[in-house]
Coordinates of N, CA, C and O in Angstrom, one line a residue:
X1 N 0.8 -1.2 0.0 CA 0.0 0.0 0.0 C 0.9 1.3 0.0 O 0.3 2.4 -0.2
X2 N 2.2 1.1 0.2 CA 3.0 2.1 0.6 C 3.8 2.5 -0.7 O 4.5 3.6 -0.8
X3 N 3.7 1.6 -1.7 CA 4.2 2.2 -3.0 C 3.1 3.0 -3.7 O 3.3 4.0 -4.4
X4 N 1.9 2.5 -3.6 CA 0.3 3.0 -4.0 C 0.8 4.3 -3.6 O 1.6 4.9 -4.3
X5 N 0.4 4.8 -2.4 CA 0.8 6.1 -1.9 C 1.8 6.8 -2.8 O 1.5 7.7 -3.6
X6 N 3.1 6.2 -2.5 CA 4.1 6.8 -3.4 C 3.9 7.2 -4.9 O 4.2 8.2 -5.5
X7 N 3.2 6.1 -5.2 CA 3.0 6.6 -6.7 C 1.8 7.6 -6.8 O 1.8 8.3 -7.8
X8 N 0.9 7.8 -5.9 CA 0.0 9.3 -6.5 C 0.4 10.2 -5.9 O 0.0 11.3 -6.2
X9 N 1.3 10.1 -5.0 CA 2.0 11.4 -4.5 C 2.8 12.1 -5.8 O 2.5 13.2 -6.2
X10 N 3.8 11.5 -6.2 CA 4.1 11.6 -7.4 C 4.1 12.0 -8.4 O 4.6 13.0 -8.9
X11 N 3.1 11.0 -8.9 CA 1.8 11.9 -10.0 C 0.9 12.8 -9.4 O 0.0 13.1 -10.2
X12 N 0.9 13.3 -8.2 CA 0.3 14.7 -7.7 C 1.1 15.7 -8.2 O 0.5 16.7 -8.8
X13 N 2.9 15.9 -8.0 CA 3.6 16.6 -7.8 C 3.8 16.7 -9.3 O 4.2 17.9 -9.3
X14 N 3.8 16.2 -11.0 CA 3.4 16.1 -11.8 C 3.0 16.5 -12.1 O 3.5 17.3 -12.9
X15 N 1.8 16.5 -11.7 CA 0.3 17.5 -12.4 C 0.6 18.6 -11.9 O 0.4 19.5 -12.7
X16 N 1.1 19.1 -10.6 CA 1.0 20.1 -9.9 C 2.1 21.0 -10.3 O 2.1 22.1 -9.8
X17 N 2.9 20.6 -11.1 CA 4.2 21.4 -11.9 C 3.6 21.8 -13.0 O 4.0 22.9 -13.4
X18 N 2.4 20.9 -13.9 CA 2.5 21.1 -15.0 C 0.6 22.1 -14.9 O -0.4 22.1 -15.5
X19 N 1.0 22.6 -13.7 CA -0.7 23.9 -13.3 C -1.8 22.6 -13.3 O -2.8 23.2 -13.2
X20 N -2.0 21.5 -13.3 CA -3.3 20.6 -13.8 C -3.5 20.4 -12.1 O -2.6 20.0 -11.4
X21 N -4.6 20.8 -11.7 CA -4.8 20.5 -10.2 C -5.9 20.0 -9.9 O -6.8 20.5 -10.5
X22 N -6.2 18.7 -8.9 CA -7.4 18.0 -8.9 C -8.1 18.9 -8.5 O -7.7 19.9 -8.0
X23 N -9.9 18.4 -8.8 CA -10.8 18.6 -8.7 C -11.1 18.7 -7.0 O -10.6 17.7 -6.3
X24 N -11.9 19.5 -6.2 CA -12.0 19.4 -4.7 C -12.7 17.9 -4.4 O -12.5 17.3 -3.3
X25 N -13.1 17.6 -5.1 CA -14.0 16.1 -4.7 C -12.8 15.1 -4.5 O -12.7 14.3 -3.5
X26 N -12.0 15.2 -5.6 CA -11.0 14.4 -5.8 C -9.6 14.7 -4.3 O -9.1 13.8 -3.6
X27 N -9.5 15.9 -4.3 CA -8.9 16.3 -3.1 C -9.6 15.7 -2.0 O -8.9 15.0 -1.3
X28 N -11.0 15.9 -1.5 CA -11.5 15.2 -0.8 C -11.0 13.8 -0.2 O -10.3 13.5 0.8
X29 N -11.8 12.9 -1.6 CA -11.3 11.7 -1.6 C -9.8 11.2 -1.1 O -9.5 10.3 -0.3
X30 N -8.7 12.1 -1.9 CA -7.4 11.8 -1.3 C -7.5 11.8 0.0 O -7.5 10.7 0.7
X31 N -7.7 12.8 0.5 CA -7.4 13.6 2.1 C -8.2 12.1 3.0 O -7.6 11.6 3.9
X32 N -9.0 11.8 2.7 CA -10.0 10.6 3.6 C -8.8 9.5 3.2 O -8.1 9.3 4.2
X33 N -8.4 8.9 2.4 CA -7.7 7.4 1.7 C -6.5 8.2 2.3 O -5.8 7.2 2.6
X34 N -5.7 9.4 2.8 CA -4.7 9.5 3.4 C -4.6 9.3 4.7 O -3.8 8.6 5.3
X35 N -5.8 10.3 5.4 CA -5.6 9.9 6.9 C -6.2 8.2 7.3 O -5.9 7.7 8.3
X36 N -7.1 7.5 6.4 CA -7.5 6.3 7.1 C -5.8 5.3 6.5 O -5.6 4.2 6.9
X37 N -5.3 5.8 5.8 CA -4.0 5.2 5.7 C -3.1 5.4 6.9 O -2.7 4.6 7.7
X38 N -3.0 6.4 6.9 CA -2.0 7.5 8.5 C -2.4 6.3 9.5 O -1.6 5.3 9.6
X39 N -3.4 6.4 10.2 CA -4.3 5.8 11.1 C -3.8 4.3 11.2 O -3.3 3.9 12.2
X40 N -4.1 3.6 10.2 CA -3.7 2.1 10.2 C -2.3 2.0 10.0 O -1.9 0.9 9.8
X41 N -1.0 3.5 10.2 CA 0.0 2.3 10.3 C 0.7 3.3 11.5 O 1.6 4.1 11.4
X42 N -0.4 2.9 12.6 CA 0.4 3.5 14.1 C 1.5 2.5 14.7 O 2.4 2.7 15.4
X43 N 1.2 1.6 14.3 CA 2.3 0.4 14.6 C 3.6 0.5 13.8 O 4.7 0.3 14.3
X44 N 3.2 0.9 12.5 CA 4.3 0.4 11.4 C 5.5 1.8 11.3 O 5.5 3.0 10.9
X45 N 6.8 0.7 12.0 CA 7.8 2.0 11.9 C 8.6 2.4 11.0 O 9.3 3.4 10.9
X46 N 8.3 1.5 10.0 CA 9.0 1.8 8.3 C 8.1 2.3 7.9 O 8.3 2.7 6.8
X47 N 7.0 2.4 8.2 CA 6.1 4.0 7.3 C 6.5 5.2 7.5 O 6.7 5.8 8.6
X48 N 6.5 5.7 6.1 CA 7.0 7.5 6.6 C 5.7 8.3 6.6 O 5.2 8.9 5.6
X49 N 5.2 8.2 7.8 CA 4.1 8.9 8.1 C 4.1 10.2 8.2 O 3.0 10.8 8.4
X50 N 5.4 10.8 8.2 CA 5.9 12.1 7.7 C 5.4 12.6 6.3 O 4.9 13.7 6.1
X51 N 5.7 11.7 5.3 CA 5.2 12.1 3.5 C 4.0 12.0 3.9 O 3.4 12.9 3.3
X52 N 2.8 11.2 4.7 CA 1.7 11.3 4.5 C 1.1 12.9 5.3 O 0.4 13.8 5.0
X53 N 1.7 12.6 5.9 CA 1.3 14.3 6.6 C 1.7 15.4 5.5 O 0.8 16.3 5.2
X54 N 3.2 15.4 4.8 CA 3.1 16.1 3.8 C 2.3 16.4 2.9 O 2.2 17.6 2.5
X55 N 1.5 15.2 2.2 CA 1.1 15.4 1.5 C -0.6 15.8 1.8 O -1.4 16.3 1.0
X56 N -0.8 15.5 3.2 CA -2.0 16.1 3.2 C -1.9 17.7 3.6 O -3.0 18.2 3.9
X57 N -1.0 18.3 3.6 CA -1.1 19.4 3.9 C -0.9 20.1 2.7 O -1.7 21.0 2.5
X58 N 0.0 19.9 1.9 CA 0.3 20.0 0.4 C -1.1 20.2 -0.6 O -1.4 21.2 -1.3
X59 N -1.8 19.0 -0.4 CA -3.3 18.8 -1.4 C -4.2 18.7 -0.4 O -5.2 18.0 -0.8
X60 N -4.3 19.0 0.6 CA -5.6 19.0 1.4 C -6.6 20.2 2.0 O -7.2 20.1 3.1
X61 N -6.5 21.2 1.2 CA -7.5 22.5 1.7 C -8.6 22.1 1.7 O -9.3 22.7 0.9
X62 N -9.3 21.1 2.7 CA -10.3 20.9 2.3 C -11.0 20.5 4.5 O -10.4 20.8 5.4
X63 N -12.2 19.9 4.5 CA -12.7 20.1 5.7 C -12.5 18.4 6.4 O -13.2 18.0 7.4
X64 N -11.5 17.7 5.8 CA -10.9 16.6 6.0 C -9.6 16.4 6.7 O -9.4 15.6 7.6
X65 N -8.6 17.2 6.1 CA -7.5 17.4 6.0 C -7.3 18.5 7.0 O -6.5 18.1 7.8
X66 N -7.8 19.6 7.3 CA -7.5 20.3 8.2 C -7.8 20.6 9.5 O -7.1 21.4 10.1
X67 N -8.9 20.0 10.3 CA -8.3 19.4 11.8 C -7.5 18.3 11.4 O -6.4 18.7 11.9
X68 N -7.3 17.4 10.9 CA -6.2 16.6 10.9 C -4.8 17.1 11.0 O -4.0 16.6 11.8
X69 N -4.5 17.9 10.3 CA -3.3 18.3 10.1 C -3.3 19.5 11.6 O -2.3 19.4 12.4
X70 N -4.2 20.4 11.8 CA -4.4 20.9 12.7 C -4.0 19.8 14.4 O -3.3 20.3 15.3
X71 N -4.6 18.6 14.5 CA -4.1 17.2 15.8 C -2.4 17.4 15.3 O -1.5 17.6 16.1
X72 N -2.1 17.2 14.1 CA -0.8 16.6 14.1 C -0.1 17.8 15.1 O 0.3 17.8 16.3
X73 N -0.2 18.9 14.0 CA 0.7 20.1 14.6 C 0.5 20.5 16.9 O 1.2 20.9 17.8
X74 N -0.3 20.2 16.8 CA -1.3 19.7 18.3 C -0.1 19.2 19.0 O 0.3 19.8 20.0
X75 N 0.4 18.0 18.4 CA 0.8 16.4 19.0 C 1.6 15.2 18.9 O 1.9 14.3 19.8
X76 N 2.1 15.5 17.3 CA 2.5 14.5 16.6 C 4.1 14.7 16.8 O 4.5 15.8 17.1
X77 N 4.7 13.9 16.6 CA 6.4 13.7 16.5 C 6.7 14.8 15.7 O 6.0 15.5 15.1
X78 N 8.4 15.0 15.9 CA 8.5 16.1 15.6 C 9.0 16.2 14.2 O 9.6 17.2 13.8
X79 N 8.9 14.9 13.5 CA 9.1 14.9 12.1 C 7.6 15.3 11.4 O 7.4 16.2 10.5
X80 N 6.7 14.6 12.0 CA 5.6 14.9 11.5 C 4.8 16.4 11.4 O 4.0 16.8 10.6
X81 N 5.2 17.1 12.4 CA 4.8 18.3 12.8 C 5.8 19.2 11.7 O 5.3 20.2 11.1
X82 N 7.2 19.1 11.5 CA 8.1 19.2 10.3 C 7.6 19.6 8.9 O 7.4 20.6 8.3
X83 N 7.2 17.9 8.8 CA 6.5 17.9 7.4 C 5.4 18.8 7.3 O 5.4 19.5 6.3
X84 N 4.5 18.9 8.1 CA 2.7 20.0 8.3 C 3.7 21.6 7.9 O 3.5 22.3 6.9
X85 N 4.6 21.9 8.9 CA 4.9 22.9 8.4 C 5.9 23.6 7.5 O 6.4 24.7 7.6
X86 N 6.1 22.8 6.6 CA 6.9 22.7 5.5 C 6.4 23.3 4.5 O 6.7 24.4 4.0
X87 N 5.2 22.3 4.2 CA 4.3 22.3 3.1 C 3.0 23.3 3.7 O 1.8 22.8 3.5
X88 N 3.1 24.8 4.5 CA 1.7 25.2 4.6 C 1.8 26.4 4.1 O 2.8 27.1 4.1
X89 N 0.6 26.4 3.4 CA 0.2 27.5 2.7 C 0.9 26.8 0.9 O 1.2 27.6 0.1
X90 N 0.9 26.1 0.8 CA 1.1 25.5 -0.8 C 0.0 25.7 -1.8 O -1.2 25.3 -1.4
X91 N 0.2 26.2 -2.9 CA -1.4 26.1 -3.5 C -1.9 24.7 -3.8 O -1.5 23.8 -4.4
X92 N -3.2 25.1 -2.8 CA -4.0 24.1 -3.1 C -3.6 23.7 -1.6 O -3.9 22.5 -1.4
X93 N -3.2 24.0 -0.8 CA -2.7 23.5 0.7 C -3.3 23.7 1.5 O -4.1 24.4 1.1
X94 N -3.5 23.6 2.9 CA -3.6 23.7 3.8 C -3.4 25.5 4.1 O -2.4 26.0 3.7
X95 N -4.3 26.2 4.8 CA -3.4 27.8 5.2 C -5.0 28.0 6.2 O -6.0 27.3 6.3
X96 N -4.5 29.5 6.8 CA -6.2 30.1 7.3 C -5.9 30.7 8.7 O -4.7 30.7 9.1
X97 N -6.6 31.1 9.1 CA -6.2 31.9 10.5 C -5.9 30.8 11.5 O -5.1 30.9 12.4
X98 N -6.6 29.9 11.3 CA -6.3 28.9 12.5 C -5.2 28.5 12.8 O -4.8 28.3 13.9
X99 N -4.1 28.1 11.1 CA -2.8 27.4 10.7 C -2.0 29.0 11.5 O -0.8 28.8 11.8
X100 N -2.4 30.1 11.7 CA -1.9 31.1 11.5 C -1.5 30.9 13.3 O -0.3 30.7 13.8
X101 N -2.5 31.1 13.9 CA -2.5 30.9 15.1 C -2.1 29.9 16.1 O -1.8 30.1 17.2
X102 N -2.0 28.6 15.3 CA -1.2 27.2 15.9 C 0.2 27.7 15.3 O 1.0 27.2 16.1
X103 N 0.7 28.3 14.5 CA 2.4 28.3 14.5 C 2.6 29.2 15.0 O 3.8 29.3 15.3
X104 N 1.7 30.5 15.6 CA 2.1 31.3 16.9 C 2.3 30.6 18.1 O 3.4 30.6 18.6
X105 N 0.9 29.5 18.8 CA 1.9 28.5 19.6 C 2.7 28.2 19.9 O 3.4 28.3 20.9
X106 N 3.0 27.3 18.6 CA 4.2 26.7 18.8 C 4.9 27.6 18.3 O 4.7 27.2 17.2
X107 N 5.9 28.7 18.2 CA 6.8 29.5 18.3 C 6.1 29.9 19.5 O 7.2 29.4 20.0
X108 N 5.4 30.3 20.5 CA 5.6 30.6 21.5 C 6.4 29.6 22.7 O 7.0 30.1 23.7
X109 N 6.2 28.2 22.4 CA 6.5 27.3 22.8 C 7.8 27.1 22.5 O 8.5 26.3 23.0
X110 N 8.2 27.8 21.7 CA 9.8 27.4 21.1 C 10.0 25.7 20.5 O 10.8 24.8 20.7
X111 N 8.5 25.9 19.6 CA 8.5 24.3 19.2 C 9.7 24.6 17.5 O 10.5 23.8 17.0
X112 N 9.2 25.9 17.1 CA 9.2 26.6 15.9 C 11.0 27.0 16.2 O 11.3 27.4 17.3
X113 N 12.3 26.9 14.9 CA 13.2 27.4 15.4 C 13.1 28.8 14.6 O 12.7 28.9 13.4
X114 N 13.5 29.9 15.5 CA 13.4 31.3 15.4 C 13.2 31.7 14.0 O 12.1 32.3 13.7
X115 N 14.4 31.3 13.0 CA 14.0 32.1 11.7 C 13.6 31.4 10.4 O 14.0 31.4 9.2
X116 N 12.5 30.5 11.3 CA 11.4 30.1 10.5 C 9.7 30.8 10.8 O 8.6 30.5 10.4
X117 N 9.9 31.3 11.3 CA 9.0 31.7 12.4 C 8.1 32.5 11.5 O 6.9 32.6 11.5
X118 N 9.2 33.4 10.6 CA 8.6 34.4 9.6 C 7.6 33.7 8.6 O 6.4 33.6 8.5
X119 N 8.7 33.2 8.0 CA 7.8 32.2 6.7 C 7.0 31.1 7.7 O 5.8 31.0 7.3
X120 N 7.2 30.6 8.4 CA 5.9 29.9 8.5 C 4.5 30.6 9.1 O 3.4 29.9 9.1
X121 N 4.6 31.9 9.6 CA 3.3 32.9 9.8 C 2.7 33.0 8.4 O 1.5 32.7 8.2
X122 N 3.6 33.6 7.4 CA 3.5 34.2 6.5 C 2.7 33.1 5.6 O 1.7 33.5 5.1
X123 N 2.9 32.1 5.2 CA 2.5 30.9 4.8 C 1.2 30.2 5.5 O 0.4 29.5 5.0
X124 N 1.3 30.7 6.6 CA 0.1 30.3 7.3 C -1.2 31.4 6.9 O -2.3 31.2 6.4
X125 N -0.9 32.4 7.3 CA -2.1 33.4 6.8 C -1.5 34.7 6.5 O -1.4 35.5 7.3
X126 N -1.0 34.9 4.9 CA -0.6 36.0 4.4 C -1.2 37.1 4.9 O -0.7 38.2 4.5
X127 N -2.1 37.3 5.8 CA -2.9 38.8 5.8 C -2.2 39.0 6.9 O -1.4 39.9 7.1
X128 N -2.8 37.9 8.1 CA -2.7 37.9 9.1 C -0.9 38.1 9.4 O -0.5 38.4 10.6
X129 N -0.4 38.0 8.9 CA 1.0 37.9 9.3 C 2.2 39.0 8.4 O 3.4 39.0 8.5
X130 N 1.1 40.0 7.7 CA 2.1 41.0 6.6 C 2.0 42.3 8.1 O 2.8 43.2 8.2
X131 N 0.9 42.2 9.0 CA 1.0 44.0 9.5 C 2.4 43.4 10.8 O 3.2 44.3 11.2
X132 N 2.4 42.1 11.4 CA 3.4 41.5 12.2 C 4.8 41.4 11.9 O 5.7 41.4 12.7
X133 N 5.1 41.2 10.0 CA 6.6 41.0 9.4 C 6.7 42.5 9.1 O 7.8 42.7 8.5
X134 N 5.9 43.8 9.2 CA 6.6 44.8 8.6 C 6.4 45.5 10.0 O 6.6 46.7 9.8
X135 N 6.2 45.3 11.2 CA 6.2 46.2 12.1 C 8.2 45.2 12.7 O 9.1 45.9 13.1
X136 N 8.3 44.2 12.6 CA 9.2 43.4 13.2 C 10.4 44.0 12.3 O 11.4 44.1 13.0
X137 N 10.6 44.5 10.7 CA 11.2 45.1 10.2 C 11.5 46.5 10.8 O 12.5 47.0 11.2
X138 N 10.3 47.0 10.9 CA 10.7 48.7 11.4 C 11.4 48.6 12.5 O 12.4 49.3 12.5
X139 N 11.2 47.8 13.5 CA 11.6 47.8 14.9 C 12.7 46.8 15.9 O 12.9 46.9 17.1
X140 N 13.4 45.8 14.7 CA 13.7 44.7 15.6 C 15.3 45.1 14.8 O 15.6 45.2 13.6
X141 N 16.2 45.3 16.1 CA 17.5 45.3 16.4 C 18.7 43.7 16.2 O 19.9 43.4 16.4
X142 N 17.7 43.2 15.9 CA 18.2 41.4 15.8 C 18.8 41.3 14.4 O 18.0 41.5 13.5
X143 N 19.7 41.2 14.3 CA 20.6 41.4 13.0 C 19.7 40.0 11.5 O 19.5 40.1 10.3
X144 N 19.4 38.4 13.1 CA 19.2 37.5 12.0 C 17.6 37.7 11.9 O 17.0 37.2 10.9
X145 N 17.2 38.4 12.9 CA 15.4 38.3 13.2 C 15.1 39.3 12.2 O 13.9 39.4 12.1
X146 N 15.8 40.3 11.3 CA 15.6 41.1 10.2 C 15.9 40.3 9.3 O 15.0 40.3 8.4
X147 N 16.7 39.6 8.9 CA 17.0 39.0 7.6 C 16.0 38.0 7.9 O 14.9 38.1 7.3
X148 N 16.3 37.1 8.5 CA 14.8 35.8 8.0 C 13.2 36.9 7.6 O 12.5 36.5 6.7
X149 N 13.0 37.8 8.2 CA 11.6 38.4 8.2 C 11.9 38.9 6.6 O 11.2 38.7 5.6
X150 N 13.1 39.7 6.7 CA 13.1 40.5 5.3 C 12.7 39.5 3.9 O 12.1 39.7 2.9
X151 N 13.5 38.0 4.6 CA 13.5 37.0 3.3 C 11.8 36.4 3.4 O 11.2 36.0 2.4
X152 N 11.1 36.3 4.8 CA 9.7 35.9 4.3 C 8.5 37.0 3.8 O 7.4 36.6 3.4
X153 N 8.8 38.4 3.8 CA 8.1 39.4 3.0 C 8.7 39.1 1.6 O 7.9 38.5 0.8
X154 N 9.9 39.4 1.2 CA 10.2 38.8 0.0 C 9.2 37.6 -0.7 O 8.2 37.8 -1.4
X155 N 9.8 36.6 -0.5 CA 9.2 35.5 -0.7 C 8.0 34.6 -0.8 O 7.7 33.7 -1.6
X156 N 7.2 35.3 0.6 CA 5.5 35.2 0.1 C 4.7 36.3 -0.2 O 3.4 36.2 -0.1
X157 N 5.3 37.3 -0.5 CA 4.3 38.7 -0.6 C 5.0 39.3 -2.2 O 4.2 40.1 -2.7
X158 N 6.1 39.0 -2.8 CA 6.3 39.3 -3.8 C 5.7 41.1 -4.5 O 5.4 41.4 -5.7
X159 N 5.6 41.9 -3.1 CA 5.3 43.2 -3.8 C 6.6 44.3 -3.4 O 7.2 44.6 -2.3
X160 N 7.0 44.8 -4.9 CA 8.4 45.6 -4.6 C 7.9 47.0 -3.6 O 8.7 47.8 -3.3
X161 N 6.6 47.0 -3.2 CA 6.2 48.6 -2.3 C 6.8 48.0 -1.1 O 6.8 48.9 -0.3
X162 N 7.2 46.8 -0.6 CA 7.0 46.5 1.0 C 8.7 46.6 0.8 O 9.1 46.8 2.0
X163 N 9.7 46.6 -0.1 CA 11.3 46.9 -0.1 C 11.1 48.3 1.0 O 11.6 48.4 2.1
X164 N 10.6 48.7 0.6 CA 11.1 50.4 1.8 C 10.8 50.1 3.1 O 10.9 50.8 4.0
X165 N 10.5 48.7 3.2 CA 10.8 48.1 5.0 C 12.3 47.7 5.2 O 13.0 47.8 6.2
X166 N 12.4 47.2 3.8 CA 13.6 47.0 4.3 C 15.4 47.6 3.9 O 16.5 47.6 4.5
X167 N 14.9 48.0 2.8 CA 16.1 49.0 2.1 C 16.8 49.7 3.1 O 17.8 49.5 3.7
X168 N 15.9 50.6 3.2 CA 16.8 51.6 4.4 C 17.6 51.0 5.6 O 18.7 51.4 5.9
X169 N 16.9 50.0 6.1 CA 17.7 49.4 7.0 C 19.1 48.2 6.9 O 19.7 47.5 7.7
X170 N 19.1 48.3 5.4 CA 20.1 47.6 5.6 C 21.6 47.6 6.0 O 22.5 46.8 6.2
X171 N 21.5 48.8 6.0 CA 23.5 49.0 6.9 C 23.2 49.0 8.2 O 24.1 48.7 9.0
X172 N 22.2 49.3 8.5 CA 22.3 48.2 10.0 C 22.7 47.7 10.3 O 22.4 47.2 11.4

């Protein structure tokens, strides 16, 4: 069953290169045939129950997939919880105020290491997390807590107006 997996993961990342993206029903469907997969191999320690968490976070925006992935981030090992926030906010992924608010947690918990903290806000809920990365630019004296933030405005906001957060400051 564990090559099955492997191979529509696969041909997910496929289609998903080449723009062709399933249908929500179909997403559905996965997200159920992944977590009742997840589920049945609590025993099994050669399962990478890590790629299944990936991949539901990856292709699972859907009302299946996200308390699930929401328990993992909760609870789960810390490869698994890895993989959830790796892949959040991917099109067609997992994102939302809630995702926004569990990787506040856990960075308050210091589950999150520091300069990921940006990109994984920002990935979690672009809105919710652009007025937090450009006030942390204006004001934070942290030489690396400016550069990871500068590189997750960059990188998920892709608008050249938000550079004058960070331009000026850079001979800092």
């Amino acid at each position: 069953a564990l090559e099955v997996v492997v191979l529509v993961l696969q041909k997910l990342m496929f289609a998903y290169n080449k723009d062709n993206f399933p249908t929500d029903e179909n997403k559905q469907k996965l997200s159920l045939g992944l977590i009742k997969f997840y589920e049945r191999t609590v025993l099994l320690r050669s399962t990478p129950r890590d790629q299944i968490v990936e991949a539901l976070t990856k292709y699972g925006d859907n009302q299946y997939a996200k308390p699930f992935i929401l328990s993992v981030l909760d609870g789960s090992s810390g490869d698994e919880q890895n993989a959830a926030l790796r892949m959040l906010g991917a099109p067609g992924g997992v994102s939302g105020p809630e995702f926004y608010d569990k990787v506040k947690l856990l960075a308050g918990k210091r589950k999150i290491k520091s300069q990921a903290i940006p990109t994984f806000l920002a990935r979690a809920s672009k809105e919710m997390a652009l007025p937090g990365l450009i006030e942390d630019l204006k004001t934070t004296k942290d030489k690396e807590n400016f550069i990871y933030t500068a590189w997750a405005l960059q990188d998920n906001y892709r608008d050249p107006a938000n550079y004058r957060y960070i331009v000026p400051r850079i001979k800092e």
